[in-house]
PDB file of C-alpha atoms and ligand atoms in Angstrom:
ATOM      1  CA  MET A   1     -22.704 121.084 -13.346  1.00  0.00           C
ATOM      2  CA  GLY A   2     -23.163 118.399 -11.055  1.00  0.00           C
ATOM      3  CA  VAL A   3     -26.449 116.828 -10.695  1.00  0.00           C
ATOM      4  CA  VAL A   4     -28.213 115.692  -7.545  1.00  0.00           C
ATOM      5  CA  ASN A   5     -31.671 114.205  -7.937  1.00  0.00           C
ATOM      6  CA  VAL A   6     -33.366 113.864  -4.886  1.00  0.00           C
ATOM      7  CA  THR A   7     -35.577 111.521  -6.173  1.00  0.00           C
ATOM      8  CA  PRO A   8     -36.360 107.884  -5.431  1.00  0.00           C
ATOM      9  CA  ASP A   9     -36.733 107.288  -9.434  1.00  0.00           C
ATOM     10  CA  SER A  10     -34.239 108.924 -11.309  1.00  0.00           C
ATOM     11  CA  PHE A  11     -32.931 106.781 -14.176  1.00  0.00           C
ATOM     12  CA  SER A  12     -29.322 107.766 -13.563  1.00  0.00           C
ATOM     13  CA  ASP A  13     -28.637 107.674 -10.209  1.00  0.00           C
ATOM     14  CA  GLY A  14     -31.583 105.632  -9.077  1.00  0.00           C
ATOM     15  CA  GLY A  15     -32.655 107.143  -5.576  1.00  0.00           C
ATOM     16  CA  VAL A  16     -28.942 107.241  -4.117  1.00  0.00           C
ATOM     17  CA  ASN A  17     -29.971 111.072  -3.221  1.00  0.00           C
ATOM     18  CA  PHE A  18     -33.386 110.646  -2.122  1.00  0.00           C
ATOM     19  CA  ARG A  19     -32.845 111.257   1.532  1.00  0.00           C
ATOM     20  CA  ALA A  20     -31.696 114.811   2.171  1.00  0.00           C
ATOM     21  CA  GLU A  21     -28.398 114.082   4.012  1.00  0.00           C
ATOM     22  CA  ASP A  22     -27.218 111.699   1.181  1.00  0.00           C
ATOM     23  CA  ALA A  23     -27.921 114.631  -1.357  1.00  0.00           C
ATOM     24  CA  ILE A  24     -26.326 117.237   0.672  1.00  0.00           C
ATOM     25  CA  ALA A  25     -23.325 115.138   0.828  1.00  0.00           C
ATOM     26  CA  SER A  26     -23.140 114.473  -2.604  1.00  0.00           C
ATOM     27  CA  GLY A  27     -23.692 118.233  -3.639  1.00  0.00           C
ATOM     28  CA  ARG A  28     -20.792 119.122  -1.488  1.00  0.00           C
ATOM     29  CA  ARG A  29     -18.622 116.381  -2.782  1.00  0.00           C
ATOM     30  CA  MET A  30     -19.481 117.251  -6.574  1.00  0.00           C
ATOM     31  CA  LEU A  31     -18.201 120.892  -5.471  1.00  0.00           C
ATOM     32  CA  ASP A  32     -15.216 119.672  -3.958  1.00  0.00           C
ATOM     33  CA  ASP A  33     -14.417 117.799  -7.368  1.00  0.00           C
ATOM     34  CA  GLY A  34     -14.735 120.932  -9.103  1.00  0.00           C
ATOM     35  CA  ALA A  35     -18.245 121.299  -9.993  1.00  0.00           C
ATOM     36  CA  SER A  36     -18.991 124.951 -10.729  1.00  0.00           C
ATOM     37  CA  ILE A  37     -22.619 124.605  -9.783  1.00  0.00           C
ATOM     38  CA  VAL A  38     -24.700 121.880  -8.243  1.00  0.00           C
ATOM     39  CA  ASP A  39     -28.292 121.111 -10.065  1.00  0.00           C
ATOM     40  CA  VAL A  40     -30.870 119.975  -7.750  1.00  0.00           C
ATOM     41  CA  GLY A  41     -33.833 118.627  -8.819  1.00  0.00           C
ATOM     42  CA  GLY A  42     -37.074 116.840  -7.025  1.00  0.00           C
ATOM     43  CA  GLU A  43     -38.827 115.279  -9.938  1.00  0.00           C
ATOM     44  CA  SER A  44     -37.619 112.890 -12.196  1.00  0.00           C
ATOM     45  CA  THR A  45     -38.114 113.256 -15.939  1.00  0.00           C
ATOM     46  CA  ARG A  46     -37.166 109.814 -16.996  1.00  0.00           C
ATOM     47  CA  PRO A  47     -38.834 108.457 -19.830  1.00  0.00           C
ATOM     48  CA  GLY A  48     -42.368 107.151 -18.915  1.00  0.00           C
ATOM     49  CA  SER A  49     -42.476 109.031 -15.299  1.00  0.00           C
ATOM     50  CA  ASP A  50     -45.553 110.978 -14.163  1.00  0.00           C
ATOM     51  CA  GLY A  51     -44.834 114.245 -12.420  1.00  0.00           C
ATOM     52  CA  VAL A  52     -44.791 114.997  -8.649  1.00  0.00           C
ATOM     53  CA  SER A  53     -46.992 117.511  -6.768  1.00  0.00           C
ATOM     54  CA  VAL A  54     -45.693 121.206  -5.809  1.00  0.00           C
ATOM     55  CA  ASP A  55     -45.491 119.917  -2.012  1.00  0.00           C
ATOM     56  CA  GLU A  56     -43.836 116.993  -2.637  1.00  0.00           C
ATOM     57  CA  GLU A  57     -41.152 118.539  -4.782  1.00  0.00           C
ATOM     58  CA  LEU A  58     -40.556 121.182  -2.235  1.00  0.00           C
ATOM     59  CA  ARG A  59     -40.421 118.582   0.527  1.00  0.00           C
ATOM     60  CA  ARG A  60     -37.714 117.039  -1.304  1.00  0.00           C
ATOM     61  CA  VAL A  61     -35.448 119.932  -2.360  1.00  0.00           C
ATOM     62  CA  VAL A  62     -35.886 122.621   0.343  1.00  0.00           C
ATOM     63  CA  PRO A  63     -33.848 120.926   2.822  1.00  0.00           C
ATOM     64  CA  VAL A  64     -31.069 120.490   0.711  1.00  0.00           C
ATOM     65  CA  LEU A  65     -30.998 124.002  -0.923  1.00  0.00           C
ATOM     66  CA  GLU A  66     -31.016 124.978   2.935  1.00  0.00           C
ATOM     67  CA  ALA A  67     -28.000 123.092   3.456  1.00  0.00           C
ATOM     68  CA  LEU A  68     -26.176 123.933   0.413  1.00  0.00           C
ATOM     69  CA  ALA A  69     -26.994 127.780   0.949  1.00  0.00           C
ATOM     70  CA  GLY A  70     -24.035 129.875   0.073  1.00  0.00           C
ATOM     71  CA  ARG A  71     -22.727 127.714  -2.471  1.00  0.00           C
ATOM     72  CA  PRO A  72     -23.624 127.766  -6.312  1.00  0.00           C
ATOM     73  CA  VAL A  73     -26.808 125.851  -6.978  1.00  0.00           C
ATOM     74  CA  SER A  74     -29.226 125.659  -9.617  1.00  0.00           C
ATOM     75  CA  ILE A  75     -32.653 124.269  -9.406  1.00  0.00           C
ATOM     76  CA  ASP A  76     -34.304 121.698 -11.928  1.00  0.00           C
ATOM     77  CA  THR A  77     -37.830 122.576 -11.956  1.00  0.00           C
ATOM     78  CA  ALA A  78     -40.529 123.449 -14.410  1.00  0.00           C
ATOM     79  CA  LYS A  79     -42.868 124.675 -11.503  1.00  0.00           C
ATOM     80  CA  ALA A  80     -42.870 128.636 -10.459  1.00  0.00           C
ATOM     81  CA  GLU A  81     -43.484 127.790  -6.598  1.00  0.00           C
ATOM     82  CA  VAL A  82     -40.455 125.588  -6.435  1.00  0.00           C
ATOM     83  CA  ALA A  83     -38.476 128.068  -8.494  1.00  0.00           C
ATOM     84  CA  ARG A  84     -39.538 130.975  -6.283  1.00  0.00           C
ATOM     85  CA  ARG A  85     -38.632 129.033  -3.015  1.00  0.00           C
ATOM     86  CA  ALA A  86     -35.357 127.705  -4.525  1.00  0.00           C
ATOM     87  CA  LEU A  87     -34.088 131.565  -5.545  1.00  0.00           C
ATOM     88  CA  GLN A  88     -35.218 132.838  -1.997  1.00  0.00           C
ATOM     89  CA  LEU A  89     -32.815 129.928  -0.769  1.00  0.00           C
ATOM     90  CA  GLY A  90     -30.162 131.410  -3.178  1.00  0.00           C
ATOM     91  CA  ALA A  91     -30.210 129.278  -5.979  1.00  0.00           C
ATOM     92  CA  GLU A  92     -28.652 131.224  -9.105  1.00  0.00           C
ATOM     93  CA  LEU A  93     -30.201 129.361 -12.256  1.00  0.00           C
ATOM     94  CA  VAL A  94     -33.361 127.842 -13.064  1.00  0.00           C
ATOM     95  CA  ASN A  95     -33.126 124.825 -15.147  1.00  0.00           C
ATOM     96  CA  ASP A  96     -36.474 124.014 -16.921  1.00  0.00           C
ATOM     97  CA  VAL A  97     -36.811 121.079 -19.063  1.00  0.00           C
ATOM     98  CA  THR A  98     -40.035 122.441 -20.347  1.00  0.00           C
ATOM     99  CA  ALA A  99     -38.369 125.668 -21.947  1.00  0.00           C
ATOM    100  CA  LEU A 100     -41.103 127.798 -20.169  1.00  0.00           C
ATOM    101  CA  ARG A 101     -43.792 125.690 -21.556  1.00  0.00           C
ATOM    102  CA  GLY A 102     -44.911 123.919 -18.296  1.00  0.00           C
ATOM    103  CA  ASP A 103     -45.976 126.582 -15.968  1.00  0.00           C
ATOM    104  CA  PRO A 104     -47.200 130.190 -16.967  1.00  0.00           C
ATOM    105  CA  ASP A 105     -45.874 131.893 -13.825  1.00  0.00           C
ATOM    106  CA  LEU A 106     -42.598 130.791 -14.299  1.00  0.00           C
ATOM    107  CA  ALA A 107     -40.942 133.271 -16.784  1.00  0.00           C
ATOM    108  CA  GLY A 108     -42.247 135.883 -14.495  1.00  0.00           C
ATOM    109  CA  VAL A 109     -40.555 134.549 -11.412  1.00  0.00           C
ATOM    110  CA  VAL A 110     -37.363 134.189 -13.639  1.00  0.00           C
ATOM    111  CA  ALA A 111     -37.393 137.767 -15.112  1.00  0.00           C
ATOM    112  CA  GLU A 112     -38.159 139.385 -11.557  1.00  0.00           C
ATOM    113  CA  SER A 113     -35.400 137.891  -9.704  1.00  0.00           C
ATOM    114  CA  GLY A 114     -32.729 138.265 -12.542  1.00  0.00           C
ATOM    115  CA  VAL A 115     -31.280 134.825 -12.404  1.00  0.00           C
ATOM    116  CA  TYR A 116     -29.948 132.569 -14.857  1.00  0.00           C
ATOM    117  CA  LEU A 117     -32.350 130.476 -17.101  1.00  0.00           C
ATOM    118  CA  CYS A 118     -31.531 127.085 -18.850  1.00  0.00           C
ATOM    119  CA  LEU A 119     -33.875 126.419 -21.605  1.00  0.00           C
ATOM    120  CA  MET A 120     -34.092 122.898 -22.767  1.00  0.00           C
ATOM    121  CA  HIS A 121     -35.532 121.254 -26.023  1.00  0.00           C
ATOM    122  CA  MET A 122     -37.953 118.066 -25.454  1.00  0.00           C
ATOM    123  CA  ARG A 123     -40.468 116.568 -27.695  1.00  0.00           C
ATOM    124  CA  GLY A 124     -43.525 115.733 -26.163  1.00  0.00           C
ATOM    125  CA  GLU A 125     -43.643 114.907 -22.457  1.00  0.00           C
ATOM    126  CA  PRO A 126     -41.771 112.442 -20.479  1.00  0.00           C
ATOM    127  CA  ARG A 127     -44.514 110.020 -20.241  1.00  0.00           C
ATOM    128  CA  THR A 128     -44.593 109.613 -23.615  1.00  0.00           C
ATOM    129  CA  MET A 129     -41.717 111.152 -25.264  1.00  0.00           C
ATOM    130  CA  GLN A 130     -39.729 107.985 -26.303  1.00  0.00           C
ATOM    131  CA  ASP A 131     -42.765 106.581 -28.377  1.00  0.00           C
ATOM    132  CA  ASP A 132     -41.084 106.542 -31.726  1.00  0.00           C
ATOM    133  CA  PRO A 133     -39.634 110.149 -32.153  1.00  0.00           C
ATOM    134  CA  ARG A 134     -39.357 111.616 -35.811  1.00  0.00           C
ATOM    135  CA  TYR A 135     -37.612 114.311 -37.272  1.00  0.00           C
ATOM    136  CA  ASP A 136     -37.153 115.425 -40.561  1.00  0.00           C
ATOM    137  CA  ASP A 137     -33.787 117.105 -39.684  1.00  0.00           C
ATOM    138  CA  VAL A 138     -33.199 116.859 -35.743  1.00  0.00           C
ATOM    139  CA  VAL A 139     -30.319 119.631 -35.723  1.00  0.00           C
ATOM    140  CA  ALA A 140     -32.430 122.262 -37.482  1.00  0.00           C
ATOM    141  CA  GLU A 141     -35.717 121.451 -35.709  1.00  0.00           C
ATOM    142  CA  VAL A 142     -34.021 121.666 -32.140  1.00  0.00           C
ATOM    143  CA  ALA A 143     -32.309 124.835 -33.350  1.00  0.00           C
ATOM    144  CA  ALA A 144     -35.563 126.600 -34.385  1.00  0.00           C
ATOM    145  CA  PHE A 145     -37.185 125.213 -31.116  1.00  0.00           C
ATOM    146  CA  LEU A 146     -34.441 127.025 -29.157  1.00  0.00           C
ATOM    147  CA  GLU A 147     -34.670 129.895 -31.195  1.00  0.00           C
ATOM    148  CA  GLU A 148     -38.190 130.546 -30.696  1.00  0.00           C
ATOM    149  CA  ARG A 149     -38.145 129.688 -26.773  1.00  0.00           C
ATOM    150  CA  LEU A 150     -35.239 132.026 -26.295  1.00  0.00           C
ATOM    151  CA  ALA A 151     -37.139 134.929 -28.006  1.00  0.00           C
ATOM    152  CA  PHE A 152     -40.530 134.061 -26.026  1.00  0.00           C
ATOM    153  CA  ALA A 153     -38.423 134.508 -22.917  1.00  0.00           C
ATOM    154  CA  VAL A 154     -36.913 137.793 -23.807  1.00  0.00           C
ATOM    155  CA  ASP A 155     -40.375 138.891 -24.814  1.00  0.00           C
ATOM    156  CA  GLN A 156     -41.093 137.788 -20.977  1.00  0.00           C
ATOM    157  CA  GLY A 157     -38.751 140.094 -19.746  1.00  0.00           C
ATOM    158  CA  ILE A 158     -35.667 137.844 -19.156  1.00  0.00           C
ATOM    159  CA  ALA A 159     -32.295 139.130 -20.241  1.00  0.00           C
ATOM    160  CA  GLU A 160     -30.646 137.540 -23.042  1.00  0.00           C
ATOM    161  CA  GLU A 161     -27.375 137.584 -21.531  1.00  0.00           C
ATOM    162  CA  ARG A 162     -28.883 135.352 -18.624  1.00  0.00           C
ATOM    163  CA  ILE A 163     -30.310 132.644 -20.868  1.00  0.00           C
ATOM    164  CA  CYS A 164     -28.503 129.367 -21.730  1.00  0.00           C
ATOM    165  CA  LEU A 165     -29.675 126.544 -24.363  1.00  0.00           C
ATOM    166  CA  ASP A 166     -29.884 122.842 -24.241  1.00  0.00           C
ATOM    167  CA  PRO A 167     -30.481 120.271 -27.139  1.00  0.00           C
ATOM    168  CA  GLY A 168     -32.157 117.851 -24.386  1.00  0.00           C
ATOM    169  CA  ILE A 169     -30.518 114.809 -25.141  1.00  0.00           C
ATOM    170  CA  GLY A 170     -32.680 111.555 -24.754  1.00  0.00           C
ATOM    171  CA  PHE A 171     -35.919 113.727 -24.385  1.00  0.00           C
ATOM    172  CA  GLY A 172     -37.820 112.420 -27.345  1.00  0.00           C
ATOM    173  CA  LYS A 173     -34.799 111.341 -29.172  1.00  0.00           C
ATOM    174  CA  THR A 174     -33.387 108.004 -30.530  1.00  0.00           C
ATOM    175  CA  VAL A 175     -29.854 107.074 -30.175  1.00  0.00           C
ATOM    176  CA  GLU A 176     -29.357 108.227 -33.689  1.00  0.00           C
ATOM    177  CA  HIS A 177     -31.070 111.594 -32.919  1.00  0.00           C
ATOM    178  CA  ASN A 178     -28.753 111.928 -29.870  1.00  0.00           C
ATOM    179  CA  LEU A 179     -25.447 111.280 -31.823  1.00  0.00           C
ATOM    180  CA  VAL A 180     -26.369 113.769 -34.757  1.00  0.00           C
ATOM    181  CA  LEU A 181     -27.148 116.331 -32.119  1.00  0.00           C
ATOM    182  CA  LEU A 182     -23.692 115.922 -30.604  1.00  0.00           C
ATOM    183  CA  LYS A 183     -21.919 115.642 -34.015  1.00  0.00           C
ATOM    184  CA  ARG A 184     -23.583 118.821 -35.161  1.00  0.00           C
ATOM    185  CA  LEU A 185     -23.566 120.919 -31.548  1.00  0.00           C
ATOM    186  CA  ASP A 186     -21.583 123.627 -33.435  1.00  0.00           C
ATOM    187  CA  GLU A 187     -24.642 124.521 -35.600  1.00  0.00           C
ATOM    188  CA  LEU A 188     -26.524 125.171 -32.087  1.00  0.00           C
ATOM    189  CA  ALA A 189     -23.396 126.922 -30.547  1.00  0.00           C
ATOM    190  CA  ALA A 190     -24.076 129.453 -33.381  1.00  0.00           C
ATOM    191  CA  LEU A 191     -27.142 130.144 -31.974  1.00  0.00           C
ATOM    192  CA  GLY A 192     -24.855 132.789 -29.838  1.00  0.00           C
ATOM    193  CA  ARG A 193     -25.783 131.411 -26.266  1.00  0.00           C
ATOM    194  CA  PRO A 194     -24.165 129.328 -24.027  1.00  0.00           C
ATOM    195  CA  LEU A 195     -24.759 125.412 -24.509  1.00  0.00           C
ATOM    196  CA  VAL A 196     -25.893 123.271 -21.882  1.00  0.00           C
ATOM    197  CA  ILE A 197     -25.263 119.419 -22.507  1.00  0.00           C
ATOM    198  CA  GLY A 198     -26.652 116.470 -20.705  1.00  0.00           C
ATOM    199  CA  THR A 199     -25.457 112.999 -21.691  1.00  0.00           C
ATOM    200  CA  SER A 200     -24.539 112.022 -18.335  1.00  0.00           C
ATOM    201  CA  ARG A 201     -25.533 108.171 -17.852  1.00  0.00           C
ATOM    202  CA  LYS A 202     -28.071 108.353 -20.225  1.00  0.00           C
ATOM    203  CA  SER A 203     -29.291 105.330 -22.005  1.00  0.00           C
ATOM    204  CA  PHE A 204     -28.084 105.972 -25.649  1.00  0.00           C
ATOM    205  CA  LEU A 205     -24.599 105.388 -24.030  1.00  0.00           C
ATOM    206  CA  GLY A 206     -25.815 101.910 -22.530  1.00  0.00           C
ATOM    207  CA  LYS A 207     -27.242 100.875 -25.829  1.00  0.00           C
ATOM    208  CA  LEU A 208     -23.899 101.687 -27.723  1.00  0.00           C
ATOM    209  CA  THR A 209     -21.653 100.288 -25.117  1.00  0.00           C
ATOM    210  CA  GLY A 210     -23.770  97.526 -23.916  1.00  0.00           C
ATOM    211  CA  ARG A 211     -23.833  98.971 -20.191  1.00  0.00           C
ATOM    212  CA  PRO A 212     -27.154  98.432 -18.790  1.00  0.00           C
ATOM    213  CA  GLN A 213     -26.342  99.921 -15.493  1.00  0.00           C
ATOM    214  CA  ALA A 214     -26.569 103.788 -15.378  1.00  0.00           C
ATOM    215  CA  ARG A 215     -23.470 104.147 -13.191  1.00  0.00           C
ATOM    216  CA  GLU A 216     -21.165 102.099 -15.530  1.00  0.00           C
ATOM    217  CA  ARG A 217     -21.679 104.746 -18.377  1.00  0.00           C
ATOM    218  CA  VAL A 218     -18.845 106.859 -17.059  1.00  0.00           C
ATOM    219  CA  SER A 219     -16.453 106.321 -19.940  1.00  0.00           C
ATOM    220  CA  GLY A 220     -18.969 107.088 -22.436  1.00  0.00           C
ATOM    221  CA  THR A 221     -20.380 110.254 -20.564  1.00  0.00           C
ATOM    222  CA  VAL A 222     -16.828 111.518 -20.527  1.00  0.00           C
ATOM    223  CA  ALA A 223     -16.323 111.004 -24.180  1.00  0.00           C
ATOM    224  CA  THR A 224     -19.558 112.819 -25.293  1.00  0.00           C
ATOM    225  CA  ASN A 225     -18.673 115.728 -22.868  1.00  0.00           C
ATOM    226  CA  VAL A 226     -15.269 116.034 -24.791  1.00  0.00           C
ATOM    227  CA  MET A 227     -16.895 116.109 -27.940  1.00  0.00           C
ATOM    228  CA  ALA A 228     -19.401 118.559 -26.997  1.00  0.00           C
ATOM    229  CA  LEU A 229     -16.608 120.669 -25.635  1.00  0.00           C
ATOM    230  CA  GLU A 230     -14.928 120.676 -28.768  1.00  0.00           C
ATOM    231  CA  ARG A 231     -18.126 121.492 -30.394  1.00  0.00           C
ATOM    232  CA  GLY A 232     -18.857 125.049 -28.511  1.00  0.00           C
ATOM    233  CA  ALA A 233     -20.702 123.716 -25.413  1.00  0.00           C
ATOM    234  CA  SER A 234     -19.925 125.590 -22.117  1.00  0.00           C
ATOM    235  CA  VAL A 235     -21.930 123.706 -19.360  1.00  0.00           C
ATOM    236  CA  PHE A 236     -21.678 119.905 -18.706  1.00  0.00           C
ATOM    237  CA  ARG A 237     -24.394 118.458 -16.670  1.00  0.00           C
ATOM    238  CA  VAL A 238     -22.769 115.173 -15.067  1.00  0.00           C
ATOM    239  CA  HIS A 239     -23.103 113.169 -12.225  1.00  0.00           C
ATOM    240  CA  ASP A 240     -19.504 111.787 -12.298  1.00  0.00           C
ATOM    241  CA  VAL A 241     -17.953 115.083 -11.792  1.00  0.00           C
ATOM    242  CA  ALA A 242     -14.244 114.203 -10.918  1.00  0.00           C
ATOM    243  CA  PRO A 243     -13.775 112.115 -14.277  1.00  0.00           C
ATOM    244  CA  THR A 244     -15.506 114.933 -16.145  1.00  0.00           C
ATOM    245  CA  VAL A 245     -13.592 117.767 -14.642  1.00  0.00           C
ATOM    246  CA  GLU A 246     -10.219 116.062 -15.560  1.00  0.00           C
ATOM    247  CA  ALA A 247     -11.031 115.002 -19.041  1.00  0.00           C
ATOM    248  CA  LEU A 248     -12.114 118.240 -19.772  1.00  0.00           C
ATOM    249  CA  THR A 249      -9.199 120.310 -18.206  1.00  0.00           C
ATOM    250  CA  VAL A 250      -7.051 118.097 -20.706  1.00  0.00           C
ATOM    251  CA  ALA A 251      -9.061 118.966 -23.671  1.00  0.00           C
ATOM    252  CA  SER A 252      -9.516 122.525 -23.252  1.00  0.00           C
ATOM    253  CA  ALA A 253      -5.911 122.798 -22.566  1.00  0.00           C
ATOM    254  CA  THR A 254      -5.474 120.739 -25.736  1.00  0.00           C
ATOM    255  CA  LEU A 255      -7.829 123.058 -27.407  1.00  0.00           C
ATOM    256  CA  ARG A 256      -6.112 126.022 -26.401  1.00  0.00           C
ATOM    257  CA  ALA A 257      -2.472 124.760 -27.440  1.00  0.00           C
ATOM    258  CA  PRO A 258      -0.798 126.742 -30.004  1.00  0.00           C
TER     259      PRO A 258
HETATM  260  N1  HH2 B   1     -31.583 115.705 -18.177  1.00  0.00           N
HETATM  261  C1  HH2 B   1     -32.249 115.361 -17.146  1.00  0.00           C
HETATM  262  C2  HH2 B   1     -32.759 116.193 -16.256  1.00  0.00           C
HETATM  263  N2  HH2 B   1     -32.671 117.616 -16.526  1.00  0.00           N
HETATM  264  N3  HH2 B   1     -31.685 119.198 -17.512  1.00  0.00           N
HETATM  265  C3  HH2 B   1     -30.960 119.763 -18.685  1.00  0.00           C
HETATM  266  N4  HH2 B   1     -30.892 121.143 -18.881  1.00  0.00           N
HETATM  267  N5  HH2 B   1     -30.542 118.719 -19.605  1.00  0.00           N
HETATM  268  C4  HH2 B   1     -30.511 117.758 -19.432  1.00  0.00           C
HETATM  269  O1  HH2 B   1     -30.040 116.858 -20.449  1.00  0.00           O
HETATM  270  C5  HH2 B   1     -31.466 117.195 -18.119  1.00  0.00           C
HETATM  271  C6  HH2 B   1     -31.956 118.027 -17.714  1.00  0.00           C
HETATM  272  C7  HH2 B   1     -32.371 113.741 -16.997  1.00  0.00           C
HETATM  273  O2  HH2 B   1     -31.303 113.130 -16.465  1.00  0.00           O
HETATM  274  P1  HH2 B   1     -31.385 112.941 -14.749  1.00  0.00           P
HETATM  275  O3  HH2 B   1     -31.330 114.333 -14.087  1.00  0.00           O
HETATM  276  O4  HH2 B   1     -30.143 112.174 -14.659  1.00  0.00           O
HETATM  277  O5  HH2 B   1     -32.397 112.119 -14.502  1.00  0.00           O
HETATM  278  P2  HH2 B   1     -34.015 112.227 -13.813  1.00  0.00           P
HETATM  279  O6  HH2 B   1     -34.721 113.325 -14.646  1.00  0.00           O
HETATM  280  O7  HH2 B   1     -34.519 110.862 -14.021  1.00  0.00           O
HETATM  281  O8  HH2 B   1     -33.930 112.681 -12.588  1.00  0.00           O
END
């Protein structure tokens, strides 16, 4: 899954795709580089960020979705109205970082349209989520949360076989929480739904490697995605599609070797 943030302030790609032409070109390049789907988002969820209005989010993503019509696209939004418009324009998956807790109408939009849904774990909200997050057992707590949100989504009429789960790397987690989640990802795979993993360029990689610039974190991104593959993840949300596809091709061939 390639990431196209049509935002001025995303921590990871810092506004490079804020102009629609740039976002469209990036999306096309990611698909050419081997992405199976491109995740288009118009609202940054970086730690400390405030939300944007429905109108502003639509203004950002609609031209990009229109230009990518006919190609596999997901919409990274927590807003029912943005999801509805994106689905009309052909999006196949709704990626909701609030796991249906943000907008009470989003579940109905997904259920009606029969598209795929990603439910992600987040502790708190982006504005405050990195203020001293604590867990007794981060893996058990994330698993319990995802199970509960999965049951809620199914209860709202969304088919279970259309739902994937994501531990939400970096969303209300310390470096150690992120590492423990990656190390024990097999416990989340045991929930029985496809796992999405989003480590791409995130700050915990920079803290481990001494790379302050997000775009310098490709090696850490690749390493964590290979580990996630080995532990059962099936969707890898990244900005650097070409090196990730190459690494995962080699890693999955190795895992399949006799
Ligand atoms: N991470 C981000 C945004 N959306 N969705 C899923 N399912 N999983 C993730 O880990 C995830 C996500 C944050 O990263 P990014 O898109 O690079 O930055 P920003 O939110 O600042 O646009």
